Amino acid sequence: KDPDVVKFLMVMALCNTVVPIKSNDGTISYKAQSQDEEALVNAASNLNMLLTSKDSSGIAEICFNGSKFYYEVLDVLEFTSDRKRMSIVVKEVKSGKFLLLTKGADEAIFPRSCPGEQTKTYLEAVEMYSHLGLRTLCLGCRDLEEDEYKEWSKKFQDASCSLDNREHKIAEVCNSLEQGIHILGITAIEDRLQDGVPETIKLLRKAGINVWMLTGDKQTTAIQIGLLCNLITPESKGQLLSINGKTEDDILQSLERALTIMKTALERKDLAFVLDGWALEIILKRSLESFTKLAMMSRTAICCRMTPLQKAQLVGILKSSGSLTLAIGDGGNDVRMIQEANVGVGISGREGLQAARAADYSIGKFKFLRRLILVHGRYSYNRTAFISQYSFYKSLLICFIQILFSFSSGLSGTSIFNSISLMAYNVFYTSLPVMTIIFDKDISEATVLRYPQILLYSQAGRLLNRSTFAEWFGRSLYHAFVVFLITINAYADEKSDMEELSMVALSGCIWLQAFVVTLDTNSFTCPQITLIWGNFVAFYMINLILSAVPTLQMHTVMWHLCNQPSYWITMALIVAAGMGPVLALRYLRNVYRPSAIDVLQQIEQTDGHAQAPGNLESSTGTYLDYLLTDLRRNKSSIHQPLLSDSASSR
């Protein structure tokens, strides 16, 4: 029967945009834009303050302890990230009394409380709830005179209809009414972590990815959530540097102090820093360079009380410093950040689909991010690296053969290949084997998730860089010499015509490419075998059919060559001379300088999965740990990727 308690519950039930939906059996459910609003309305209904209906005219019905009360919702002062509060103006239908109902962040409500009102108890409650990792809201109300409301309503309508700087004018008018608020109480909402969030963040950090949390929650709440999800380590193993202060100079001094500690103690402790939106605003204006240095050195950061614009600004700072960024969020306030990042990931769920629609990728739960990055992202990088370099290889191979033939023919301009062969080379003869790479997996998904550090190979550009491109370039030049020299010595005599020489050289290229794709394939499936060797068979079938056409220059050429033992001996020589040195170099590297991927492949081949038998684990485990540790230590190695300006990733 305490009137303040009744008003507190009434604010919980009314101050929202929730729509009650009554089913046929009489039960009431709520449709809300925010999970917080739904939680508050449900909590109020559990405490006998039941929101039963809202009609199109704005009349809301509340049932409390068996009695019904009707309120007319006159105006809604919507929540924004700058205001950090929401209010509604209602009129009690029975008495005609006007009320302002307000809820919002404590720093937005307490300064607007009644003069002389004691807020110490509420502040202590906010602090206590924040330490528990709960999201807090402050609820209040104010009685309005009818004349006061009518005068304010006219200003509100004028501001809402303004075509010039409308948002600013609406905020000023709303602020003029939200004064002298009587504080009713504090609510605390538990925003539970999804399943698998701590494990996912732990894996991503082990993979060398720096993880930042950008949130609108209070600093204390954000820190507790960071501890729960393995984002930051306890004080015994790590240190959290706080960048704050009462004045601008204090904030800048704490920034410099954090930068100094980060430089001196980075190798000894797991360091992270925390700052709020006000501190970030000052830093961006006066000390952007120092903050950028701190951001580049820190593997973890907690940025609280962030507006959507500030989230996007932080992502932009990291992008401008050369880092590759991925932003993930589930709400409308994350859209700007998601769109600003190199890769945007939206979580579709109860927060709505705004983030999912604005993102490059949409997932159902946060834990799916580990497979998106570690498994699919890594496989995609490996496949892209092979396809891009192999495409250069096969094109350069036929070009180098033509160049060598031009020198041997006295630069006459004669082409060693006929027009049909040149047209079909990239379209029919070599396109299908490249498609097999979409099925290729160098190591299994289980192994990737067990050793997430292997992602550092991709981050450092180990599979697509200047040295690997030079290797493919050298391979194409060497294979061109092999094909040309063996073909010329075997068929460049008075008994062979130009079409036979052309077909032998083309056949040598097709044979070598089939073996190159086979050698660089890590896992074989039925589609891969079919595409590689089916394309090889299709090459002979196409040319045998073309050789049967009397009007073509290559009439009977392939039939004649296939009946000659010397042709097949020539192909065997080309394969042996072309692939022999490549196989030998690969064998020596795997034996004497194996990479971490080679070691993991050896473990998988020995036991069929990532769990290796004891004798192999003892012989390779130490070396594998050394390689994975070395990857992290030499993350910014000389192997700079060709497709990015930076080898680092955040």
XYZ file of C-alpha atoms in Angstrom:
650
model
C 0.000 0.000 0.000
C 3.049 2.292 -0.179
C 2.157 4.899 -2.846
C 5.767 5.131 -4.058
C 5.877 1.349 -4.568
C 2.621 1.483 -6.528
C 3.972 4.315 -8.696
C 7.235 2.399 -9.167
C 5.332 -0.614 -10.500
C 3.130 1.649 -12.633
C 6.214 3.186 -14.302
C 7.529 -0.325 -14.981
C 4.259 -1.274 -16.645
C 3.505 1.959 -18.553
C 6.780 3.686 -19.473
C 7.520 1.680 -22.608
C 6.392 0.950 -26.151
C 5.281 -2.608 -25.341
C 2.162 -3.940 -27.065
C 0.053 -6.441 -25.036
C -1.413 -9.318 -27.044
C -4.307 -11.289 -25.563
C -4.746 -14.857 -26.786
C -8.017 -16.764 -27.121
C -7.551 -18.454 -23.749
C -7.143 -15.077 -22.008
C -3.384 -15.177 -21.400
C -1.462 -12.001 -22.153
C 1.905 -11.860 -23.899
C 3.984 -8.820 -24.750
C 5.606 -7.717 -27.979
C 8.510 -5.346 -27.380
C 11.306 -3.761 -29.381
C 13.689 -4.228 -26.461
C 14.212 -7.243 -24.240
C 14.704 -4.858 -21.296
C 11.210 -3.387 -21.724
C 9.694 -6.853 -22.003
C 11.522 -7.928 -18.830
C 10.255 -4.891 -16.895
C 6.629 -5.347 -17.976
C 6.741 -9.038 -17.107
C 8.284 -8.243 -13.724
C 5.531 -5.717 -13.025
C 2.849 -8.263 -13.974
C 4.429 -10.795 -11.608
C 4.054 -8.165 -8.862
C 0.311 -7.722 -9.661
C 0.712 -4.583 -11.836
C -0.596 -6.102 -15.076
C -0.653 -4.183 -18.362
C -3.701 -5.734 -20.032
C -4.289 -3.651 -23.173
C -3.338 -0.653 -25.290
C -5.714 0.546 -27.984
C -5.075 2.665 -31.062
C -6.324 5.810 -29.318
C -3.557 5.518 -26.702
C -5.691 4.266 -23.799
C -3.768 1.781 -21.629
C -5.489 -0.507 -19.151
C -3.734 -1.639 -15.979
C -5.060 -4.207 -13.536
C -3.667 -3.931 -10.003
C -4.865 -6.133 -7.144
C -8.188 -6.721 -8.879
C -8.818 -3.037 -9.684
C -8.599 -1.572 -13.192
C -7.021 1.774 -13.998
C -7.042 3.586 -17.320
C -4.382 5.965 -18.578
C -4.249 7.950 -21.798
C -0.726 8.055 -23.300
C -0.402 11.627 -24.584
C 3.249 11.873 -25.684
C 6.268 9.590 -25.881
C 9.710 11.126 -25.337
C 11.745 8.453 -27.072
C 15.026 6.996 -25.882
C 18.188 8.026 -27.720
C 21.824 7.182 -27.087
C 22.496 10.848 -26.266
C 19.563 11.301 -23.851
C 19.979 7.852 -22.231
C 16.414 8.000 -20.944
C 12.804 7.608 -22.044
C 9.687 9.356 -20.769
C 5.962 9.341 -21.437
C 3.257 11.816 -20.501
C 0.023 10.144 -19.387
C -3.360 11.348 -18.195
C -5.251 9.372 -15.581
C -8.699 8.971 -17.126
C -10.628 8.867 -13.849
C -9.072 11.882 -12.122
C -7.764 13.821 -15.115
C -4.329 14.071 -13.470
C -1.259 14.533 -15.721
C 1.908 12.530 -14.975
C 5.415 12.375 -16.420
C 6.868 8.855 -16.131
C 10.621 8.459 -16.713
C 13.222 5.699 -16.804
C 16.857 5.796 -17.845
C 20.498 5.563 -16.855
C 21.382 6.811 -13.388
C 23.644 9.579 -14.705
C 20.743 10.825 -16.855
C 18.058 10.724 -14.114
C 19.809 11.712 -10.849
C 20.918 15.194 -12.046
C 17.251 15.901 -12.921
C 15.835 14.852 -9.555
C 13.980 17.133 -7.191
C 16.228 19.622 -5.355
C 17.242 18.240 -1.982
C 16.086 14.691 -2.727
C 18.238 12.034 -1.065
C 19.763 9.797 -3.733
C 22.537 8.162 -1.696
C 20.575 4.936 -1.146
C 19.816 4.684 -4.859
C 23.440 5.322 -5.814
C 24.561 2.547 -3.478
C 21.995 0.209 -5.038
C 23.209 1.055 -8.550
C 26.792 0.363 -7.520
C 25.864 -2.930 -5.874
C 23.887 -4.156 -8.886
C 26.661 -3.091 -11.278
C 29.215 -5.179 -9.380
C 26.932 -8.156 -9.961
C 27.069 -7.512 -13.714
C 23.450 -6.310 -13.908
C 22.105 -3.572 -16.178
C 20.489 -0.846 -14.079
C 17.737 1.669 -14.774
C 16.472 4.479 -12.589
C 12.689 5.066 -12.472
C 10.963 8.306 -11.543
C 7.849 10.416 -12.047
C 6.530 13.970 -11.733
C 3.081 15.480 -11.442
C 2.220 18.010 -14.153
C -0.246 20.867 -14.152
C -2.631 20.935 -17.085
C -1.539 24.416 -18.199
C 2.115 23.419 -17.928
C 1.511 20.353 -20.090
C -0.479 22.254 -22.738
C 2.242 24.890 -23.044
C 4.944 22.220 -23.297
C 2.901 20.131 -25.742
C 2.697 23.041 -28.169
C 6.501 23.445 -28.060
C 6.913 19.695 -28.534
C 4.649 19.669 -31.593
C 6.494 22.648 -33.111
C 9.865 20.932 -32.576
C 8.553 17.664 -34.033
C 7.363 19.462 -37.168
C 10.548 21.495 -37.593
C 12.496 20.900 -40.786
C 15.698 22.458 -39.471
C 17.748 20.666 -36.784
C 14.678 18.782 -35.586
C 16.423 16.216 -33.351
C 18.270 18.912 -31.407
C 15.103 20.946 -30.896
C 13.146 17.896 -29.716
C 15.919 17.040 -27.232
C 15.855 20.593 -25.806
C 12.077 20.550 -25.382
C 12.168 17.111 -23.744
C 14.922 18.223 -21.384
C 12.859 21.229 -20.275
C 10.081 18.910 -19.060
C 12.293 16.232 -17.515
C 13.234 18.289 -14.461
C 12.341 17.952 -10.788
C 11.800 14.194 -11.078
C 10.873 12.242 -7.964
C 13.088 9.146 -7.828
C 11.012 6.018 -7.199
C 13.591 3.237 -7.332
C 16.152 1.201 -9.244
C 15.694 -1.855 -11.456
C 18.441 -4.344 -12.298
C 18.217 -6.676 -15.286
C 20.413 -9.698 -15.853
C 21.555 -9.891 -19.470
C 22.682 -13.493 -19.523
C 25.565 -14.539 -21.707
C 24.712 -16.899 -24.524
C 26.040 -20.435 -24.369
C 29.622 -20.742 -25.546
C 30.582 -17.049 -25.344
C 33.539 -17.469 -22.906
C 34.886 -20.451 -24.866
C 34.564 -18.601 -28.173
C 36.397 -15.509 -26.925
C 39.139 -17.687 -25.435
C 39.661 -19.445 -28.777
C 39.699 -16.177 -30.721
C 42.304 -14.683 -28.396
C 44.463 -17.812 -28.709
C 44.191 -17.386 -32.483
C 45.886 -13.991 -32.209
C 42.729 -11.921 -32.612
C 42.453 -8.877 -30.376
C 38.965 -8.670 -28.865
C 37.385 -5.379 -27.757
C 34.015 -4.894 -26.070
C 32.080 -1.767 -27.015
C 28.968 -1.391 -24.889
C 26.493 1.130 -23.591
C 26.484 -0.388 -20.086
C 28.023 1.163 -16.973
C 31.752 0.648 -16.441
C 31.326 -1.626 -13.423
C 28.772 -3.777 -15.244
C 30.966 -3.975 -18.331
C 34.001 -5.082 -16.297
C 32.017 -7.848 -14.595
C 30.748 -9.090 -17.957
C 34.307 -8.971 -19.286
C 35.463 -11.212 -16.449
C 32.588 -13.646 -17.001
C 33.280 -14.078 -20.711
C 37.092 -14.481 -20.452
C 37.670 -11.119 -22.094
C 39.885 -9.882 -19.278
C 41.836 -11.885 -16.720
C 41.612 -11.489 -12.915
C 43.988 -9.073 -11.201
C 46.292 -11.895 -10.073
C 47.210 -12.661 -13.700
C 46.448 -9.414 -15.474
C 45.942 -5.702 -15.001
C 43.086 -3.460 -16.072
C 44.163 0.117 -16.775
C 41.428 2.679 -16.191
C 41.408 5.839 -18.293
C 39.199 8.340 -16.487
C 39.241 11.548 -14.485
C 37.162 14.458 -13.269
C 38.728 16.936 -15.708
C 40.066 16.767 -19.228
C 43.662 17.043 -18.001
C 43.119 14.148 -15.586
C 41.875 11.972 -18.442
C 44.856 12.821 -20.651
C 47.258 12.092 -17.776
C 45.656 8.697 -17.157
C 45.981 7.964 -20.896
C 49.706 8.705 -20.860
C 50.119 6.670 -17.673
C 48.334 3.703 -19.266
C 50.511 4.012 -22.378
C 53.686 3.978 -20.262
C 52.573 0.909 -18.296
C 51.578 -0.855 -21.506
C 55.062 -0.306 -22.970
C 56.937 -1.550 -19.892
C 54.773 -4.437 -18.649
C 53.249 -5.843 -21.846
C 55.347 -9.027 -21.833
C 54.843 -9.753 -18.127
C 51.099 -9.298 -17.732
C 47.902 -9.593 -19.692
C 47.015 -5.913 -19.882
C 43.767 -4.258 -20.933
C 42.299 -0.796 -20.590
C 38.833 0.567 -19.884
C 37.320 3.954 -20.689
C 33.880 5.505 -21.079
C 32.248 7.601 -23.764
C 33.029 10.964 -22.159
C 36.724 10.132 -21.837
C 36.809 8.912 -25.454
C 35.255 12.153 -26.686
C 37.988 14.194 -24.969
C 40.784 11.878 -26.145
C 39.659 12.002 -29.774
C 39.778 15.794 -29.667
C 43.093 16.285 -27.859
C 45.230 13.119 -27.934
C 44.242 10.885 -30.835
C 47.839 9.852 -31.625
C 48.550 8.575 -28.089
C 45.254 6.686 -28.009
C 46.036 5.058 -31.358
C 49.394 3.855 -30.009
C 47.668 2.423 -26.942
C 45.054 0.719 -29.107
C 47.731 -0.929 -31.249
C 49.530 -2.294 -28.185
C 46.484 -3.567 -26.313
C 45.004 -6.979 -27.042
C 41.843 -6.229 -25.050
C 39.810 -3.135 -24.257
C 36.484 -2.396 -22.617
C 34.772 0.739 -23.859
C 31.581 1.500 -21.905
C 28.820 4.068 -22.179
C 29.464 4.204 -25.917
C 27.032 5.802 -28.336
C 26.535 4.175 -31.771
C 28.632 6.949 -33.323
C 31.508 6.384 -30.886
C 31.472 2.650 -31.605
C 31.868 3.394 -35.306
C 34.616 5.948 -34.563
C 36.642 3.363 -32.621
C 36.369 0.876 -35.473
C 37.449 3.618 -37.890
C 40.515 4.418 -35.761
C 41.628 0.780 -35.811
C 41.035 0.583 -39.574
C 43.022 3.750 -40.226
C 45.961 2.331 -38.263
C 46.189 -0.637 -40.647
C 44.277 -3.308 -38.719
C 41.674 -5.573 -40.230
C 38.489 -5.228 -38.191
C 35.461 -7.428 -37.609
C 32.467 -6.010 -35.739
C 29.706 -8.187 -34.325
C 26.479 -7.010 -32.731
C 22.809 -7.848 -32.346
C 21.000 -4.529 -31.978
C 20.134 -1.410 -33.918
C 22.774 0.583 -32.011
C 25.454 -1.701 -33.508
C 24.558 -0.995 -37.147
C 27.020 1.883 -37.649
C 29.860 -0.133 -36.129
C 29.048 -3.174 -38.277
C 28.961 -1.103 -41.455
C 32.238 0.650 -40.596
C 34.239 -2.559 -40.041
C 36.021 -4.516 -42.771
C 33.758 -7.451 -41.948
C 30.371 -7.005 -40.305
C 28.614 -9.854 -38.506
C 25.054 -9.515 -37.248
C 23.402 -11.788 -34.711
C 19.746 -12.360 -35.547
C 17.594 -12.884 -32.493
C 15.245 -11.226 -30.054
C 16.938 -7.838 -30.472
C 15.617 -7.723 -34.043
C 17.127 -8.026 -37.501
C 18.606 -4.548 -37.968
C 22.164 -5.707 -37.272
C 21.760 -8.883 -39.343
C 20.447 -6.951 -42.348
C 23.277 -4.406 -42.204
C 26.022 -7.052 -41.860
C 28.081 -9.024 -44.349
C 27.307 -12.242 -42.478
C 24.385 -13.168 -40.245
C 24.611 -15.839 -37.538
C 22.153 -17.119 -34.964
C 24.429 -17.159 -31.905
C 27.733 -15.608 -30.868
C 29.398 -19.017 -30.497
C 29.041 -19.597 -34.255
C 31.678 -16.897 -34.728
C 34.426 -19.422 -33.913
C 33.512 -21.564 -36.927
C 32.954 -18.540 -39.131
C 36.484 -17.236 -38.500
C 38.623 -20.212 -37.512
C 37.113 -22.801 -39.848
C 35.328 -21.192 -42.780
C 37.452 -18.046 -42.776
C 40.703 -19.985 -42.718
C 39.597 -22.479 -45.381
C 38.449 -19.572 -47.551
C 41.850 -17.891 -47.252
C 43.688 -21.122 -48.142
C 41.485 -21.712 -51.168
C 41.724 -18.124 -52.355
C 45.510 -18.217 -52.020
C 45.758 -21.399 -54.120
C 43.273 -20.359 -56.817
C 44.809 -16.927 -57.365
C 48.369 -18.225 -57.625
C 47.439 -21.321 -59.643
C 45.555 -19.132 -62.139
C 48.734 -17.132 -62.696
C 50.750 -20.347 -62.959
C 48.686 -21.972 -65.712
C 48.481 -18.755 -67.728
C 52.202 -18.036 -67.403
C 53.040 -21.614 -68.385
C 51.524 -21.355 -71.848
C 52.888 -17.806 -72.281
C 56.467 -18.871 -71.463
C 56.230 -21.773 -73.935
C 55.156 -19.332 -76.628
C 58.040 -16.993 -75.745
C 60.572 -19.848 -75.947
C 59.148 -20.916 -79.298
C 59.392 -17.349 -80.595
C 63.133 -17.307 -79.872
C 63.646 -20.698 -81.534
C 61.666 -19.587 -84.618
C 63.698 -16.432 -85.102
C 60.989 -14.115 -83.684
C 58.853 -14.830 -86.721
C 55.618 -14.242 -84.858
C 54.353 -17.759 -85.478
C 52.262 -19.237 -82.668
C 53.071 -22.714 -81.483
C 49.426 -23.233 -80.482
C 46.471 -23.091 -82.851
C 43.513 -20.810 -82.212
C 41.221 -23.610 -81.004
C 43.736 -24.726 -78.373
C 44.273 -21.181 -77.118
C 40.522 -20.602 -76.836
C 39.817 -23.899 -75.075
C 42.854 -23.801 -72.761
C 41.357 -21.641 -69.992
C 37.695 -22.346 -70.755
C 37.612 -26.126 -71.029
C 40.991 -27.704 -70.337
C 42.033 -26.073 -67.030
C 38.864 -24.629 -65.448
C 37.379 -27.718 -63.808
C 40.467 -28.803 -61.792
C 40.570 -25.379 -60.107
C 37.025 -25.910 -58.810
C 38.192 -28.898 -56.768
C 39.762 -26.516 -54.269
C 36.301 -25.668 -52.839
C 36.312 -29.163 -51.278
C 39.899 -29.028 -49.999
C 40.758 -29.016 -46.282
C 44.400 -29.061 -45.234
C 43.524 -30.081 -41.657
C 40.228 -31.103 -40.093
C 37.845 -28.734 -38.330
C 38.473 -30.454 -34.993
C 42.201 -29.846 -35.317
C 41.696 -26.185 -36.236
C 39.533 -25.647 -33.148
C 42.034 -27.490 -30.965
C 44.976 -25.427 -32.260
C 43.428 -22.002 -33.071
C 46.939 -20.487 -33.235
C 47.170 -21.951 -36.744
C 45.055 -18.989 -37.902
C 48.192 -16.878 -37.480
C 49.433 -18.458 -40.722
C 46.601 -16.688 -42.496
C 47.037 -13.435 -40.583
C 50.734 -13.311 -41.492
C 50.015 -14.121 -45.144
C 52.114 -17.303 -45.143
C 50.225 -18.824 -48.107
C 49.868 -15.737 -50.287
C 52.835 -13.394 -50.270
C 55.715 -12.307 -52.447
C 57.787 -15.400 -51.781
C 54.971 -17.866 -52.528
C 54.081 -15.939 -55.683
C 57.737 -16.061 -56.747
C 57.672 -19.826 -56.121
C 54.681 -20.283 -58.433
C 56.300 -17.979 -60.996
C 59.490 -20.046 -60.920
C 57.504 -23.278 -61.193
C 55.682 -22.035 -64.303
C 58.994 -20.961 -65.911
C 60.664 -24.285 -65.085
C 57.713 -26.309 -66.394
C 57.686 -24.216 -69.571
C 61.357 -25.114 -70.188
C 60.617 -28.790 -69.496
C 57.640 -28.951 -71.864
C 59.313 -26.960 -74.610
C 62.713 -28.669 -74.572
C 61.361 -32.231 -74.392
C 58.737 -31.516 -77.067
C 61.235 -29.875 -79.435
C 63.779 -32.658 -79.060
C 61.164 -35.370 -79.507
C 59.087 -33.947 -82.405
C 61.012 -31.143 -84.122
C 62.102 -33.105 -87.172
C 61.125 -33.362 -90.813
C 58.576 -36.134 -90.089
C 56.469 -33.988 -87.668
C 54.215 -31.128 -88.692
C 53.372 -27.999 -86.718
C 50.009 -29.310 -85.503
C 51.619 -32.372 -83.930
C 54.226 -30.210 -82.166
C 51.458 -27.931 -80.899
C 49.358 -30.828 -79.578
C 52.324 -32.482 -77.822
C 53.210 -29.203 -76.044
C 49.572 -28.642 -75.074
C 49.260 -32.210 -73.786
C 52.379 -31.715 -71.653
C 50.811 -28.635 -70.060
C 47.590 -30.509 -69.275
C 49.492 -33.460 -67.760
C 51.603 -31.187 -65.546
C 48.622 -29.183 -64.340
C 46.710 -32.323 -63.402
C 49.638 -33.471 -61.256
C 50.176 -29.983 -59.789
C 46.541 -29.785 -58.644
C 46.758 -33.336 -57.274
C 49.972 -32.562 -55.390
C 48.543 -29.406 -53.821
C 45.289 -31.089 -52.802
C 45.256 -32.049 -49.122
C 42.040 -34.055 -48.912
C 40.558 -36.171 -51.679
C 36.830 -36.670 -52.179
C 34.895 -38.233 -55.042
C 34.034 -34.826 -56.610
C 37.697 -33.792 -56.497
C 38.957 -36.980 -58.153
C 36.194 -36.736 -60.752
C 36.954 -33.116 -61.611
C 40.740 -33.501 -61.784
C 41.010 -36.712 -63.774
C 37.621 -36.404 -65.463
C 38.834 -33.135 -66.941
C 42.031 -34.926 -67.973
C 40.007 -37.561 -69.845
C 37.746 -34.861 -71.296
C 40.807 -33.176 -72.844
C 41.540 -36.269 -74.917
C 37.901 -36.846 -75.803
C 37.468 -33.254 -77.041
C 40.605 -33.381 -79.143
C 39.810 -36.829 -80.544
C 36.429 -35.484 -81.641
C 38.016 -32.368 -83.167
C 40.580 -34.564 -84.939
C 37.722 -36.354 -86.650
C 36.512 -33.123 -88.317
C 38.014 -33.022 -91.856
C 37.771 -29.236 -92.225
C 40.009 -28.470 -89.253
C 43.807 -28.160 -89.429
C 44.189 -30.653 -86.585
C 42.356 -33.375 -88.576
C 43.680 -36.860 -87.530
C 46.451 -35.267 -85.388
C 45.325 -36.589 -81.985
C 44.418 -40.002 -83.429
C 47.886 -40.236 -84.923
C 49.633 -39.164 -81.709
C 47.688 -41.543 -79.448
C 48.777 -44.474 -81.614
C 52.457 -43.572 -81.183
C 54.351 -45.024 -78.177
C 56.750 -42.102 -78.424
C 53.920 -39.702 -77.519
C 53.197 -41.484 -74.241
C 56.908 -41.776 -73.470
C 57.217 -38.029 -74.057
C 54.352 -37.361 -71.626
C 56.010 -39.582 -69.015
C 59.312 -37.727 -69.435
C 57.595 -34.355 -69.079
C 55.823 -35.443 -65.867
C 58.978 -37.004 -64.409
C 61.203 -34.018 -65.223
C 58.568 -31.459 -64.222
C 57.267 -33.001 -60.984
C 60.392 -34.825 -59.761
C 62.244 -31.766 -58.408
C 59.001 -30.351 -56.978
C 58.330 -33.580 -55.074
C 61.936 -33.760 -53.880
C 61.919 -30.193 -52.536
C 58.607 -30.743 -50.793
C 59.857 -33.973 -49.201
C 63.038 -32.325 -47.922
C 61.084 -29.412 -46.479
C 58.598 -31.687 -44.715
C 61.407 -33.780 -43.244
C 63.899 -31.100 -42.208
C 61.800 -27.912 -41.871
C 58.169 -28.915 -41.347
C 55.659 -26.188 -40.659
C 53.015 -26.376 -37.948
C 50.497 -27.425 -40.610
C 52.804 -30.267 -41.707
C 53.088 -31.486 -38.107
C 49.318 -31.364 -37.587
C 48.775 -33.240 -40.839
C 51.224 -35.891 -39.644
C 49.297 -36.276 -36.382
C 46.003 -36.601 -38.240
C 47.356 -39.120 -40.736
C 48.790 -41.236 -37.924
C 45.651 -41.502 -35.837
C 42.917 -40.161 -38.096
C 42.186 -37.067 -36.021
C 43.832 -34.495 -33.783
C 44.418 -36.955 -30.934
C 47.836 -38.401 -31.663
C 49.230 -41.613 -30.158
C 51.655 -41.262 -27.278
C 54.908 -41.910 -29.125
C 54.104 -39.384 -31.846
C 52.820 -36.840 -29.353
C 56.061 -37.001 -27.399
C 58.223 -36.643 -30.506
C 56.246 -33.880 -32.214
C 54.474 -32.127 -29.357
C 57.411 -30.023 -28.241
C 58.288 -28.978 -31.782
C 54.627 -28.188 -32.517
C 54.364 -26.010 -29.420
C 57.521 -24.201 -30.494
C 56.114 -23.538 -33.967
C 52.777 -22.275 -32.651
C 54.529 -20.031 -30.118
C 56.855 -18.768 -32.831
C 53.839 -17.873 -34.964
C 52.566 -15.552 -32.256
C 56.005 -14.066 -31.621
C 56.610 -13.414 -35.329
C 53.082 -12.413 -36.221
C 54.318 -9.382 -38.146
C 56.843 -11.375 -40.115
C 58.469 -10.693 -43.449
C 55.710 -12.697 -45.139
C 53.508 -9.762 -46.018
C 50.213 -10.742 -47.701
C 49.533 -9.554 -51.213
C 45.835 -8.929 -50.652
C 46.148 -6.658 -47.608
C 48.254 -3.781 -46.379
C 48.613 -5.311 -42.946
C 49.319 -8.700 -41.474
C 47.700 -7.875 -38.155
C 44.072 -8.534 -37.343
C 41.693 -7.228 -34.746
